[in-house]
Structures are given as C-alpha cells and as structure tokens.
Coordinates of C-alpha atoms in Angstrom, one line a residue:
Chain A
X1 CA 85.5 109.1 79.3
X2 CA 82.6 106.7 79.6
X3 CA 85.2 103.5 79.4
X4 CA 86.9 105.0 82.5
X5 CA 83.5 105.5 84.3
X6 CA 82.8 102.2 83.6
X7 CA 85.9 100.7 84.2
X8 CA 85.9 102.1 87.9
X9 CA 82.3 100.2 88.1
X10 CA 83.9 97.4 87.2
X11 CA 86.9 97.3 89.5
X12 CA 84.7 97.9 92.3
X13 CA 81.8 95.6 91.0
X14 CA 84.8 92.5 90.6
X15 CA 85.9 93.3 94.2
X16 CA 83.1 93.8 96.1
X17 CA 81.4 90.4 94.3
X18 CA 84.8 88.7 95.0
X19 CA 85.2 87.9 91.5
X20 CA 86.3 84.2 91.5
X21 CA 88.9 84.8 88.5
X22 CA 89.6 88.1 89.5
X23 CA 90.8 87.5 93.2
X24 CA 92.6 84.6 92.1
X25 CA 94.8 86.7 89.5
X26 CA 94.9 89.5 92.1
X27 CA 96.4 86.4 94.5
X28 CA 98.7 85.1 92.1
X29 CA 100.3 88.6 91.5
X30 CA 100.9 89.6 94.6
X31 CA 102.6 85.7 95.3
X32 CA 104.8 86.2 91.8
X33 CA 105.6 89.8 92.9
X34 CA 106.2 89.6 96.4
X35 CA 108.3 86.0 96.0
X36 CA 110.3 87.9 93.2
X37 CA 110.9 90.8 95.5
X38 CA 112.3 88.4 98.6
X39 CA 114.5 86.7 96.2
X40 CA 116.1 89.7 94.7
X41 CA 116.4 91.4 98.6
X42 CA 117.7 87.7 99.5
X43 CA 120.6 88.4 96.4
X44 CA 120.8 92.2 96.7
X45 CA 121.7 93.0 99.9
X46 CA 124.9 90.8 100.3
X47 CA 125.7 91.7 96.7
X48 CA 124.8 95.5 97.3
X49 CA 126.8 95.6 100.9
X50 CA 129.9 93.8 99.1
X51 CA 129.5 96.0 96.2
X52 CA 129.3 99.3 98.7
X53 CA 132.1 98.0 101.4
X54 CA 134.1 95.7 99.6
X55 CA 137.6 96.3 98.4
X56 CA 138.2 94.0 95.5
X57 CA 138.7 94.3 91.7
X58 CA 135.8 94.5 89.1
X59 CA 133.8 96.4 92.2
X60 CA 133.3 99.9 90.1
X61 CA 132.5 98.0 86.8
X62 CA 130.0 95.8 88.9
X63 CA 128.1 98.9 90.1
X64 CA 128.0 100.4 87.4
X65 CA 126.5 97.1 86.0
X66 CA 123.6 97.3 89.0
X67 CA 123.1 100.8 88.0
X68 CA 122.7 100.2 84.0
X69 CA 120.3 97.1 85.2
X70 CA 118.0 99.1 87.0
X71 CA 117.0 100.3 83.7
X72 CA 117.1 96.7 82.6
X73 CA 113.9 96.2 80.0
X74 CA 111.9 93.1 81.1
X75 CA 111.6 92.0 77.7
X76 CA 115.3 91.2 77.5
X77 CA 115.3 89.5 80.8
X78 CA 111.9 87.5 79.5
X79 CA 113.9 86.6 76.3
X80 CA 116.8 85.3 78.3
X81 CA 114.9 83.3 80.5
X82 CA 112.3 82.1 77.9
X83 CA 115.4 80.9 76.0
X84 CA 117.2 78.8 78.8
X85 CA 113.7 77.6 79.7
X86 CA 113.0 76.1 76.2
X87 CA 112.5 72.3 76.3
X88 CA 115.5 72.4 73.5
X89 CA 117.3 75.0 75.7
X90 CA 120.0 74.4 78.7
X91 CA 117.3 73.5 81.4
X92 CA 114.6 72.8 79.5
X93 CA 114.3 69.2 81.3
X94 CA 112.9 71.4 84.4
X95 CA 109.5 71.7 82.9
X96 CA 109.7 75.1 84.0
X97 CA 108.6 77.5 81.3
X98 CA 104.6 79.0 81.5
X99 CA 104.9 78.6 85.3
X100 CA 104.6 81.0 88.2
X101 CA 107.7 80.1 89.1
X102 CA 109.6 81.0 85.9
X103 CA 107.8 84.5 86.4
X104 CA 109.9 84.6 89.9
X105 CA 113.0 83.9 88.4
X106 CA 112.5 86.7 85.7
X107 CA 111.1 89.0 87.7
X108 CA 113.8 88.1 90.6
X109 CA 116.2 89.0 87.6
X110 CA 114.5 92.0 87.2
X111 CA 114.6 93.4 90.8
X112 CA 118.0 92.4 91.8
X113 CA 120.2 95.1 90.1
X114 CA 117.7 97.5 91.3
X115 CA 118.0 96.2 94.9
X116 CA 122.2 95.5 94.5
X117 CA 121.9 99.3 93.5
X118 CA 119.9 100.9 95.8
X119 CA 121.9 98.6 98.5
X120 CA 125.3 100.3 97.9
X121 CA 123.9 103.8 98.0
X122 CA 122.3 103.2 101.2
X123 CA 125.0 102.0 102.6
X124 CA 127.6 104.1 101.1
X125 CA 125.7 107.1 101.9
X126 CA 126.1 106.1 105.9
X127 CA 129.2 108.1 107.3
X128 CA 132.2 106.0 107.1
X129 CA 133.5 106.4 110.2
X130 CA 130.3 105.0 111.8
X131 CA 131.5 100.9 111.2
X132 CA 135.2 102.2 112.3
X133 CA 133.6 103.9 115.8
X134 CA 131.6 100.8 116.1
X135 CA 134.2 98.4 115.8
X136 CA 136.1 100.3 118.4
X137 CA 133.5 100.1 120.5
X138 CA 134.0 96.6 120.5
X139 CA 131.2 95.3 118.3
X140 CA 132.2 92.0 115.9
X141 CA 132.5 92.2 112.7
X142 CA 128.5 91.2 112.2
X143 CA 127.2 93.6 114.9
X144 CA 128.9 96.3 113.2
X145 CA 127.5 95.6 109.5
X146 CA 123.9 95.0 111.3
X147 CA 124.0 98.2 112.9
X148 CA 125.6 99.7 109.6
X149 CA 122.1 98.2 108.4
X150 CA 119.9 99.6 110.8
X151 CA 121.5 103.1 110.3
X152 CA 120.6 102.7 106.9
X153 CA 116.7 101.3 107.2
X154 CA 115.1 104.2 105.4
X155 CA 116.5 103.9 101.8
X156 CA 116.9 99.9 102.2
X157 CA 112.9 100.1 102.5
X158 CA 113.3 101.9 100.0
X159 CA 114.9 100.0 97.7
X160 CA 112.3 97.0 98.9
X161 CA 109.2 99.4 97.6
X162 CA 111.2 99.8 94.2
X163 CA 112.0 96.7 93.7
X164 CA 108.5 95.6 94.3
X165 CA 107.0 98.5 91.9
X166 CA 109.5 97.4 89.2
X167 CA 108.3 94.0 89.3
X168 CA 104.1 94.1 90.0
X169 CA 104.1 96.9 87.0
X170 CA 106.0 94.8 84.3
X171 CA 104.0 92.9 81.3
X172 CA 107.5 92.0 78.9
X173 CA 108.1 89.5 81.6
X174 CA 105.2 88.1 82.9
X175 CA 103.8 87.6 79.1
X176 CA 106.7 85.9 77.7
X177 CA 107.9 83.4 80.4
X178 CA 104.3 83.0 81.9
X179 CA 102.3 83.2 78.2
X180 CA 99.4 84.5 80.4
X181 CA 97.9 81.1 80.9
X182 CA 94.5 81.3 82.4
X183 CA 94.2 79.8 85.9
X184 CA 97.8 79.6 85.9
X185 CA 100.6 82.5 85.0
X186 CA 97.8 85.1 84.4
X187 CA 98.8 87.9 86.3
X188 CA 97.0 91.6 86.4
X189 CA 99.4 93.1 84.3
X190 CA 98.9 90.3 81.4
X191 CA 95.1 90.1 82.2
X192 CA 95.0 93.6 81.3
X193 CA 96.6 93.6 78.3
X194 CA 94.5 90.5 77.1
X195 CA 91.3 92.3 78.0
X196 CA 92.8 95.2 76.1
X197 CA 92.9 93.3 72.8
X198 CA 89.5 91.6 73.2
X199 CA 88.1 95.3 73.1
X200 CA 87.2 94.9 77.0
X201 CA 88.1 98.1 78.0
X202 CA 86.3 98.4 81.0
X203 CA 87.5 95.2 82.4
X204 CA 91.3 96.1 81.1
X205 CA 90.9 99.4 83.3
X206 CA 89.5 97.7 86.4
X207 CA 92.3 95.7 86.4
X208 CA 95.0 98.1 86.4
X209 CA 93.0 99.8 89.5
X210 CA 93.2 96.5 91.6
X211 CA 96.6 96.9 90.1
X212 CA 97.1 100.0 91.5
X213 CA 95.2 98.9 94.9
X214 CA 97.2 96.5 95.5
X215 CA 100.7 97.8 94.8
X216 CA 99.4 100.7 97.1
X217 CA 98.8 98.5 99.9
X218 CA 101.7 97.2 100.0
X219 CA 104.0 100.3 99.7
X220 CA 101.6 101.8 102.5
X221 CA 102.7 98.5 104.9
X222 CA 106.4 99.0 103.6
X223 CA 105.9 103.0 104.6
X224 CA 104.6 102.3 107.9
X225 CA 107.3 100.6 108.7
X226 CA 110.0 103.0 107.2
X227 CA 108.0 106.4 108.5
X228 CA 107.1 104.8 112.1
X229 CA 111.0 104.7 112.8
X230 CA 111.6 107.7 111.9
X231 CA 108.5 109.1 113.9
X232 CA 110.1 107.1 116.9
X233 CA 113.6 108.4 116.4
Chain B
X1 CA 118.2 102.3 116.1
X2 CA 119.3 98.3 116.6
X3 CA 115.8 97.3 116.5
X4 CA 115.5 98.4 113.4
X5 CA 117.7 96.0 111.6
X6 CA 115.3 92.7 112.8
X7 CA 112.6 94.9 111.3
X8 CA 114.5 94.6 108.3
X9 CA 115.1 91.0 108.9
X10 CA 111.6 90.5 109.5
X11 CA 110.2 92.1 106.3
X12 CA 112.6 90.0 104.3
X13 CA 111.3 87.0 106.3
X14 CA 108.1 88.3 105.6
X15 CA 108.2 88.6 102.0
X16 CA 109.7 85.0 102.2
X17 CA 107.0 83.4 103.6
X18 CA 104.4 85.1 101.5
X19 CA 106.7 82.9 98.9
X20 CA 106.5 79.6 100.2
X21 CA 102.9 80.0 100.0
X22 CA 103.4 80.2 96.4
X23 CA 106.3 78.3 95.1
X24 CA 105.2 74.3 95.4
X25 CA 102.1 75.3 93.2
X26 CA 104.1 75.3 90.4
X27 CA 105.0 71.5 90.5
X28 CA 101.8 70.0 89.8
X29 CA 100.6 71.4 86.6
X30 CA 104.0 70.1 84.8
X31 CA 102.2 66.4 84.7
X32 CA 99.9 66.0 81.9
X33 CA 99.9 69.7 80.6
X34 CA 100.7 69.9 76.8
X35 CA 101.1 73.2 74.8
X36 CA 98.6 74.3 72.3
X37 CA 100.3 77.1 70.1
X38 CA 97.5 78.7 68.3
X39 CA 96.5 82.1 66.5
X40 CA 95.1 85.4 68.5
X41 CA 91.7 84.7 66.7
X42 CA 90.9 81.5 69.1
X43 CA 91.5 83.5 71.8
X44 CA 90.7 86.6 71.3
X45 CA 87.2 85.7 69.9
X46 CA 86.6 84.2 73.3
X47 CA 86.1 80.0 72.0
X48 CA 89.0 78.7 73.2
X49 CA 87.8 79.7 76.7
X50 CA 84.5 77.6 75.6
X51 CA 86.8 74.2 74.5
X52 CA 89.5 74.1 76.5
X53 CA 87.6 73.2 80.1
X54 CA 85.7 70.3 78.2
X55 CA 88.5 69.1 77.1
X56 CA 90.5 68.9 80.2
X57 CA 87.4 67.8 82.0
X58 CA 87.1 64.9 79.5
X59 CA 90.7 63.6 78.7
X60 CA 92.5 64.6 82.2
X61 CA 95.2 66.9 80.3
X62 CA 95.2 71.2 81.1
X63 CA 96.3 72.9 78.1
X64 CA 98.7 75.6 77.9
X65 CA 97.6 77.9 75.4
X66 CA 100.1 80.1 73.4
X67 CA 97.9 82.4 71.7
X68 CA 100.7 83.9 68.6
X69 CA 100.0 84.2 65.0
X70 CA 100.3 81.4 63.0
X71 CA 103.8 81.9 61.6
X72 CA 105.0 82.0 65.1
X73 CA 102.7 78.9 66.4
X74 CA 104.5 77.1 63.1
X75 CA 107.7 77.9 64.6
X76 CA 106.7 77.3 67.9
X77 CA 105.6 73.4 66.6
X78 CA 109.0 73.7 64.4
X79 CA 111.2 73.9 67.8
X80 CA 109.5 71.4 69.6
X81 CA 108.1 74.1 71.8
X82 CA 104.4 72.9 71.3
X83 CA 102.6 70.1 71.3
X84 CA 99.6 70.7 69.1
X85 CA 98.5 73.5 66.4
X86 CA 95.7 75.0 65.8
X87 CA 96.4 77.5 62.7
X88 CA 95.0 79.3 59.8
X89 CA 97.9 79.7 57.6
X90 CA 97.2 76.9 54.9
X91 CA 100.1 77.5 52.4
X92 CA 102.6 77.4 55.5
X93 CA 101.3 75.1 56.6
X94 CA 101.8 72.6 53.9
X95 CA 105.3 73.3 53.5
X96 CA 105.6 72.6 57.2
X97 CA 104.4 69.3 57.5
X98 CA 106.1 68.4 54.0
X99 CA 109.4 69.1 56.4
X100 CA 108.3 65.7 58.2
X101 CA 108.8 66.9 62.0
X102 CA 104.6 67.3 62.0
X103 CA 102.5 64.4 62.7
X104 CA 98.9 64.5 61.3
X105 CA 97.0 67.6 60.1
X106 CA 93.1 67.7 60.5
X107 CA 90.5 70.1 59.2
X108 CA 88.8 71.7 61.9
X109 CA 86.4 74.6 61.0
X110 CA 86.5 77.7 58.7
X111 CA 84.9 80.7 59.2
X112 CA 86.0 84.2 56.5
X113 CA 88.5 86.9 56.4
X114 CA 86.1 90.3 55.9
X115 CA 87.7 93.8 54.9
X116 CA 86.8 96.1 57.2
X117 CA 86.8 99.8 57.3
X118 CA 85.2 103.2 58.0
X119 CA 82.0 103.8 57.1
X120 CA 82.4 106.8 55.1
X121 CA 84.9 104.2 52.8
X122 CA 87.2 106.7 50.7
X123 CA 88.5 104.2 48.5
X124 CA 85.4 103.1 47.6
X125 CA 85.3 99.4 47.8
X126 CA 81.8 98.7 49.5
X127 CA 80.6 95.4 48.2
X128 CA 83.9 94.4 45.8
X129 CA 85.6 91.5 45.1
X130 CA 88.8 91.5 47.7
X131 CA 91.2 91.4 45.3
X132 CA 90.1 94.8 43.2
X133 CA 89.7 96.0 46.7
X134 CA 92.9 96.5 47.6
X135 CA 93.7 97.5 44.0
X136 CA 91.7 100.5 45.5
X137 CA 93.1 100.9 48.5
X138 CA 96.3 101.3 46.9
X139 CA 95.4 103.5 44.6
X140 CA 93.7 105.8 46.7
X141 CA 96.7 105.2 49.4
X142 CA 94.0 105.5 52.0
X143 CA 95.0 104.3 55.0
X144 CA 95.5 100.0 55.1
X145 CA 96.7 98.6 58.8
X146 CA 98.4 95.4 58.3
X147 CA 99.3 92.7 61.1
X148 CA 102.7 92.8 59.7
X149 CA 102.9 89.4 61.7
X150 CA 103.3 86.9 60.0
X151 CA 100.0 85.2 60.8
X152 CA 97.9 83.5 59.0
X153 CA 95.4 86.4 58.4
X154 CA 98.9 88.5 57.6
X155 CA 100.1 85.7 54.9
X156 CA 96.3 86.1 53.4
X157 CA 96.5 90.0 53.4
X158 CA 99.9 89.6 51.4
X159 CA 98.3 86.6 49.1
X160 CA 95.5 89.7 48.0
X161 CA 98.6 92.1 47.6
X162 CA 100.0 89.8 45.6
X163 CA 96.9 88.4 43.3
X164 CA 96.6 92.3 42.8
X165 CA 99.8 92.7 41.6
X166 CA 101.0 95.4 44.1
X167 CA 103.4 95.8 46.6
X168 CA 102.3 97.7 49.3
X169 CA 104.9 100.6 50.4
X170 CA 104.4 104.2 51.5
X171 CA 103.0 106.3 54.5
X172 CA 99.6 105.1 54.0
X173 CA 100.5 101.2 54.4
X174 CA 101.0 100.9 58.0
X175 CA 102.1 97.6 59.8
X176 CA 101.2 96.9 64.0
X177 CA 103.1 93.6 64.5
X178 CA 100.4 92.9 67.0
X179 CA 97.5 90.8 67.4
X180 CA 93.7 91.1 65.3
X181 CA 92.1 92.7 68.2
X182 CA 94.8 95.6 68.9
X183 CA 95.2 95.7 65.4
X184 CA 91.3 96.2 64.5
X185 CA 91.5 98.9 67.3
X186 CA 94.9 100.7 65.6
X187 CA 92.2 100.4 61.9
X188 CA 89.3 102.1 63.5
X189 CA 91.3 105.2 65.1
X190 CA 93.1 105.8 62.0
X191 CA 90.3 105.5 60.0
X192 CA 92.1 102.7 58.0
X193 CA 91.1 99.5 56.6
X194 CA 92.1 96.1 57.4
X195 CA 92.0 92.8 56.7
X196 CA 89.7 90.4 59.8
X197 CA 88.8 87.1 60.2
X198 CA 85.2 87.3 61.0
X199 CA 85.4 86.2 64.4
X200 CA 87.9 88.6 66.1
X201 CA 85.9 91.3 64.3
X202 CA 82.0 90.3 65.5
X203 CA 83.5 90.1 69.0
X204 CA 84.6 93.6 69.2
X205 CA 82.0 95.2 66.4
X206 CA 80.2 96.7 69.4
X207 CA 83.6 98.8 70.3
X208 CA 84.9 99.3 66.9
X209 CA 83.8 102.1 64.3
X210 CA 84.6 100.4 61.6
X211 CA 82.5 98.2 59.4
X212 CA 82.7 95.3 56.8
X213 CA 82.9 96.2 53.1
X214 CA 84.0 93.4 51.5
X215 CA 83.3 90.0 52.1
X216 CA 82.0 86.6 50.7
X217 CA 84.3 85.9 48.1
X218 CA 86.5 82.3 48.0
X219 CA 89.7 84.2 48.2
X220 CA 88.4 85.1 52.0
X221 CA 87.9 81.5 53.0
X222 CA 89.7 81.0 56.5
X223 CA 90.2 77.2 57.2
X224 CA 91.5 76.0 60.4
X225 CA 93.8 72.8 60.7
X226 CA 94.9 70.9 64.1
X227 CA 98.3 69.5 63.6
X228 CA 99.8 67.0 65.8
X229 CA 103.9 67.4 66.3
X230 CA 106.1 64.6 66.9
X231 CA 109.2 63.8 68.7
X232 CA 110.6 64.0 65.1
X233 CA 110.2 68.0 66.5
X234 CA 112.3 67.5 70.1
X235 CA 112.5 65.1 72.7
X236 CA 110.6 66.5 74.7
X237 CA 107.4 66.9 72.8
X238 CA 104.6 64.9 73.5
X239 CA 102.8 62.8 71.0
X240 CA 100.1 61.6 73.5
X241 CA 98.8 64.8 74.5
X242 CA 99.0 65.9 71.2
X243 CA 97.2 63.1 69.6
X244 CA 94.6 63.5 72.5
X245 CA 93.8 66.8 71.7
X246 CA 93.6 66.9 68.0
X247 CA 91.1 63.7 68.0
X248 CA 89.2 65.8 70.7
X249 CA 88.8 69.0 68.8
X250 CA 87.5 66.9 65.7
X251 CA 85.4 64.7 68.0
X252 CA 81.1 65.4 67.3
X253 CA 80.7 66.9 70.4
X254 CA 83.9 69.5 70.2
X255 CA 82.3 70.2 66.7
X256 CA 79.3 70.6 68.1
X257 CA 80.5 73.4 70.6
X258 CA 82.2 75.4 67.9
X259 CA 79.4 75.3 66.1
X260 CA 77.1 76.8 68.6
X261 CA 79.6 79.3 70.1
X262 CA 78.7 82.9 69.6
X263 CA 75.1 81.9 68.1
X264 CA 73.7 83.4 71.4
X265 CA 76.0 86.5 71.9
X266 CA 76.4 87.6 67.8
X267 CA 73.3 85.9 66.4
X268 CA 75.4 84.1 64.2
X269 CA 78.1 80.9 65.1
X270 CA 81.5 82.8 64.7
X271 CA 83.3 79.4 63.1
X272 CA 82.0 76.6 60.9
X273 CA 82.7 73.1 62.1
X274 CA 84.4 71.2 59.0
X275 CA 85.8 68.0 60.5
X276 CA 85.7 65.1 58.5
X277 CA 84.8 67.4 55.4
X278 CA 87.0 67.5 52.3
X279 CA 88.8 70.9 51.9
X280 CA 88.0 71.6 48.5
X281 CA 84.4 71.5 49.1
X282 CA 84.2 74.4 51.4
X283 CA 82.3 77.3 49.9
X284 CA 83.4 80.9 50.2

C-alpha cells in the first residue's frame, strides 16, 4: 500500500516541481498520441463513410476487417513496422526507426481500424432516409454527407476519444518501434514500464497517474464538445 | 445541427496542428546518432545514464540505446541493426566475431554474477560454490527463476546447469523471458532463487527480499566486451560512430566513470574497469 502512497507523492511532487524529464515525456506523449490520433481520423473517416455508404465489392469483408482490427494487439503492429523500418528492411534508407515519428505511424496503424469502425456504425446507425430527404431538398452531394456528419457528431467523438485511449494506453508499440530512448521516443507508457524494472515503483506509479491525467484531460475537452451539443440541441 | 460538422472539422484540424508541432523533430536526431545494442544490466543498474551524456557531450554523436539481452544485442549487431555492442555473453560472443561481420572487440569492465535468494534458503546453499549450488537447487526443486532469455547472464545460468550435469525441467524451474530487474522482482515474490549480475541486484536490494548466497567464485566472473560492427554487417551500419564509441568507453576517463559509479549510492563501484587488461588475469 505504501508504494501507492508514495507513488501519488511522487506524481504530484514531479508536477508541481515541473519535473524537467517528466514534462518533457508527458509533452512528447501527448504529441505521439494526439498526431497518431489526427492521422488515423484523417484515414478513418473517408475509409469508414465509404465502408458505411458505399456500394462496392469486398465492403462486408472490409468491415469486418475494421472490426477484427479494433482488437488489433500493438505488438503485431510494432513487429510489422519495426520490420519495414529495419535499415536491411524495405524503407530502412528513411532513417526512421527509434523515432517519434515511427511511433505515429504504428500507433496511426493502431487507431485507424478502430476509427474506420466506429465511422461506419455512426454513420450507418443515422436513418437512411435522412441523405435521401436531404438530397431532395436540394443539397449537393457534399452538403448532404456533411450534414450526414453532423447528424452523426456524438459517436464520431466518440470514436476520436477511442481512438485516442487506444493509442496513449499502448506500451507493444511505443517500446518496439521507439526502443524508449531517453530524451527522444520515451513516452509515459515506456517510462513506466522502465521504472518498473529498475524497482522504482513509486516513480512507475506516478507515471501512470500523469498518464491517467492527461488522457483525462483530453477526453474531458473531447466531452465538452460532444455533451455541449447535445445540451444545445 | 450544421454547425456541428465544422466542429468536427475543427477538432480534426485541431488534433493536426498539435502534430505539426511535433513531426519535424524527428529529422534531426537521424544525423550522427548510432545504435548501441546492449544488455538490461547497463541500463537497468542506472550507468549508462552516467556514460552516455559524456560521451555525446565529447564526440558530438547521441546514442540510441537498445537495452536487450545479449543474445538479442548479438543479433541485433548480426543484422546490421546496431552499430556498437556492449555485451556480457563471452562464449557468443566469440563465435560471433569468428563469423567476420564484427569489427574489433575490447574488454571493458567486469563485475560478478551472485545467486540470490530468500533468506530462509530451503535448498541450503548459503556460502557454496555455484556449481554445487544449483546441484541443490535441483535437488530440492525449490523454486529457480531463470531469464529464459538468452542473455548473457541466461547463457551463464545454463553454463552452471550444465557444469552440474543437470538439465533443469519441472514445475519448480520457472523461466520469465524478461529482463534482470523484472526478473529479480518475479525471484523475490516466489520465494525463488536466481541467478544476478551484481549490479542489477545492488540497485534494487533496497526493494527486493531476497538476498545473496553464493558468490565469489571464478565461474561467476561477468566480463563486459565493446564490439565494433562493420559494413561487413549491412550497408547501412556505421563504422565511424561505432569506432568512436568503443575507443571512448575504453578511454581513462570513461574508465574512470565506471569505476566510480555507484561508489556513493551502494558503497561499493557496481563494475570494475578492465580496459587494456588481459582477460585471463581477471580474478573471480
């Protein structure tokens, strides 16, 4: 019980000091996390809205691919990208691997199928006649899917918070395309597990509460936004 | 309703420009960064965090550290994946740089393996020579927690098996596949023994319940090389960084800094600087 004492100490002593090493981990998180989250909304939602509205073969097997790969285990996606990253692999002359940015692509990989998922529910989920009554209405072809978009906000946030939480939460990733460099790929997640294996409990603890600080934050902005339109409906 | 959907917009916007922010730091740190593929010990004992800003400061060149066990750093330097080695697995090593893609191999330090355990010591092996030991163990099939790794400290623990003339199998021989530190933690709350090198161990004795029974013998010696990989290894390894970083770690003042480092914290230096020194004329 003591460690979890003292590792509550310690979250708050690292904040409130501003921690040098500790904000700049903190920082580099929520950059990996939030950068991997745009890409994958950036992919998902044309790929979820295609997937959802679309009328072309392969569309059932490809949703039923977004669905298995919102289970996908980050250690599978960190393999595959660890393994194209290589210097002896496919695009290994990039220079890429134990880089922030090959934590956005796996973590991007991560997210995507979860967002592509969530997407075509959304969407699906809105009454069909609504893009129909639309269109008749006059709207374009655009207008109508925007408006389609806007009718479905609530679980498109949604799918933006999940996507997020899949992504800040996962080590697989993180360790294996990042290798937890200090200064450089260390991310909480990684920092934590590190910390675990040096026997610094406390420390390991406090950083899965600025962890959980953090990803609280930002689901609390992502809420706001999501609840406030409701409140204003 | 409608201006809802530029909210949406300007969330993903949002989230974009969080991610330029980010992105273009990446670049930089590809220019004269090489990869150091070493063993948990140097990490998780806390002294590469000691040598590695000297030696950037001094040569110019950030290290990337891969902290793996020493089978895997071999590989690692095998693939052309690393630059530079720093690894305790001696007889692996050998055979690795008799396979001609390694450059140079330097002694660096040494400190010693320990058997650790709990205090009350079932087996009864306080104060034994290691490899009667883990006769002991065996017999007693008390509980032994092995790396199961293919580290260095793992390819020790099966060298002892081995001079013992056993083969470990059964409930009570139990195998982690993780690091010294998690591994020393798995020991202690099983009440198990292990085999440590002594500088993962002093840096979490304060934590740990377990103690050292064994130690002191030459079959515990832990030597340390630095081994240089070539372009022999991949095209794309680099030779300068390599060679920077290996004459670095044996230079007086690196050896000076691994001699010194844990002195204050432990009471004792955790690794004993050998470069220069002829193997065979390091003590147990």
């Amino acid at each position: 019980m003591d460690v979890l004492l003292d590792g509550l100490g310690e979250a708050v002593r690292l904040l409130v000091t501003g921690d040098q090493d500790t904000w700049a981990i903190t920082a580099l998180t929520l950059r990996v996390s939030l950068t991997a989250t745009a890409v994958a909304l950036l992919l998902g939602l044309p790929l979820g809205l295609a997937v959802a509205l679309g009328r072309f073969p392969g569309r059932r097997v490809l949703l039923a691919a977004a669905n298995t790969g919102m289970g996908l285990p980050p250690v599978v996606v960190g393999l595959f990208v660890t393994v194209l990253l290589w210097r002896s692999g496919p695009l290994g002359g990039l220079g890429l691997l134990y880089t922030p940015t090959a934590m956005v692509v796996a973590q991007a990989g991560i997210a995507t199928p979860v967002v592509v998922a969530l997407v075509a529910v959304a969407v699906q989920q809105v009454d069909p006649e609504f893009r129909v009554q639309m269109q008749g209405l006059g709207a374009s072809r655009l207008r109508s899917l925007l408006a389609l978009l806007g009718e479905a906000r609530l679980p498109l946030l949604a799918a933006a918070m999940a996507a997020f939480g899949a992504v800040v939460s996962e080590v697989g990733a993180a360790q294996m395309v990042g290798g937890n460099l200090a200064g450089e790929t260390r991310v909480l997640t990684t920092a934590a597990v590190l910390a675990t294996s040096r026997g610094q409990f406390a420390l390991a603890i406090a950083f899965g509460l600025v962890l959980l600080v953090i990803a609280f934050a930002v689901n609390l902005v992502l809420t706001l936004v999501q609840q406030g339109r409701v409140d204003a409906r | 309703m409608r201006r809802a959907v530029p909210a949406v917009l300007a969330l993903t916007s949002a989230l974009l420009l969080a991610a330029c922010g980010g992105a273009p730091a990446a670049g930089p740190s590809a220019e004269r960064s090489l990869i150091l593929a070493t063993t948990t010990s140097t990490q998780d004992s806390g002294l590469l965090d000691v040598l590695l800003p000297e030696f950037s400061r001094g040569t110019g060149w950030q290290v990337k550290t891969l902290a793996v066990g020493s089978g895997q750093a071999i590989e690692l330097g095998r693939r052309g994946e690393a630059d530079v080695l720093l690894v305790h697995s001696p007889a692996a090593e050998e055979e690795f740089v008799a396979e001609g893609a390694a450059g140079s191999r330097r002694l660096v330090m040494h400190n010693d393996f320990v058997l650790v355990g709990p205090e009350a010591d079932p087996a009864g092996i306080r104060g034994l020579d290691s490899v009667e030991a883990m006769r002991r163990i065996a017999a007693a099939q008390a509980v032994f927690v092995s790396r199961g790794d293919e580290s260095g400290t793992n390819a020790r623990e099966e060298q002892l098996w081995s001079a013992a003339g056993l083969t470990p199998t059964g409930s009570w021989y139990q195998s982690t596949g993780q690091g010294m530190g998690a591994t020393l933690r798995v020991a202690a709350e099983k009440d198990g023994y292990t085999l440590t090198d002594r500088a993962t161990y002093l840096a979490q004795r304060d934590s740990l319940s377990s103690t050292v029974l064994s130690e002191g013998d030459p079959a515990l010696l832990n030597v340390y090389h630095v081994i240089e990989m070539t372009t022999r290894a991949g095209d794309r390894v680099q030779p300068d960084g390599a060679a920077a970083f290996a004459d670095w770690i044996v230079s007086a003042p690196a050896q000076e800094m691994i001699g010194r480092f844990g002195r204050e914290e432990f009471g004792q230096p955790l690794f004993t600087p050998d470069a220069g020194k002829d193997e065979a004329s390091l003590g147990g």
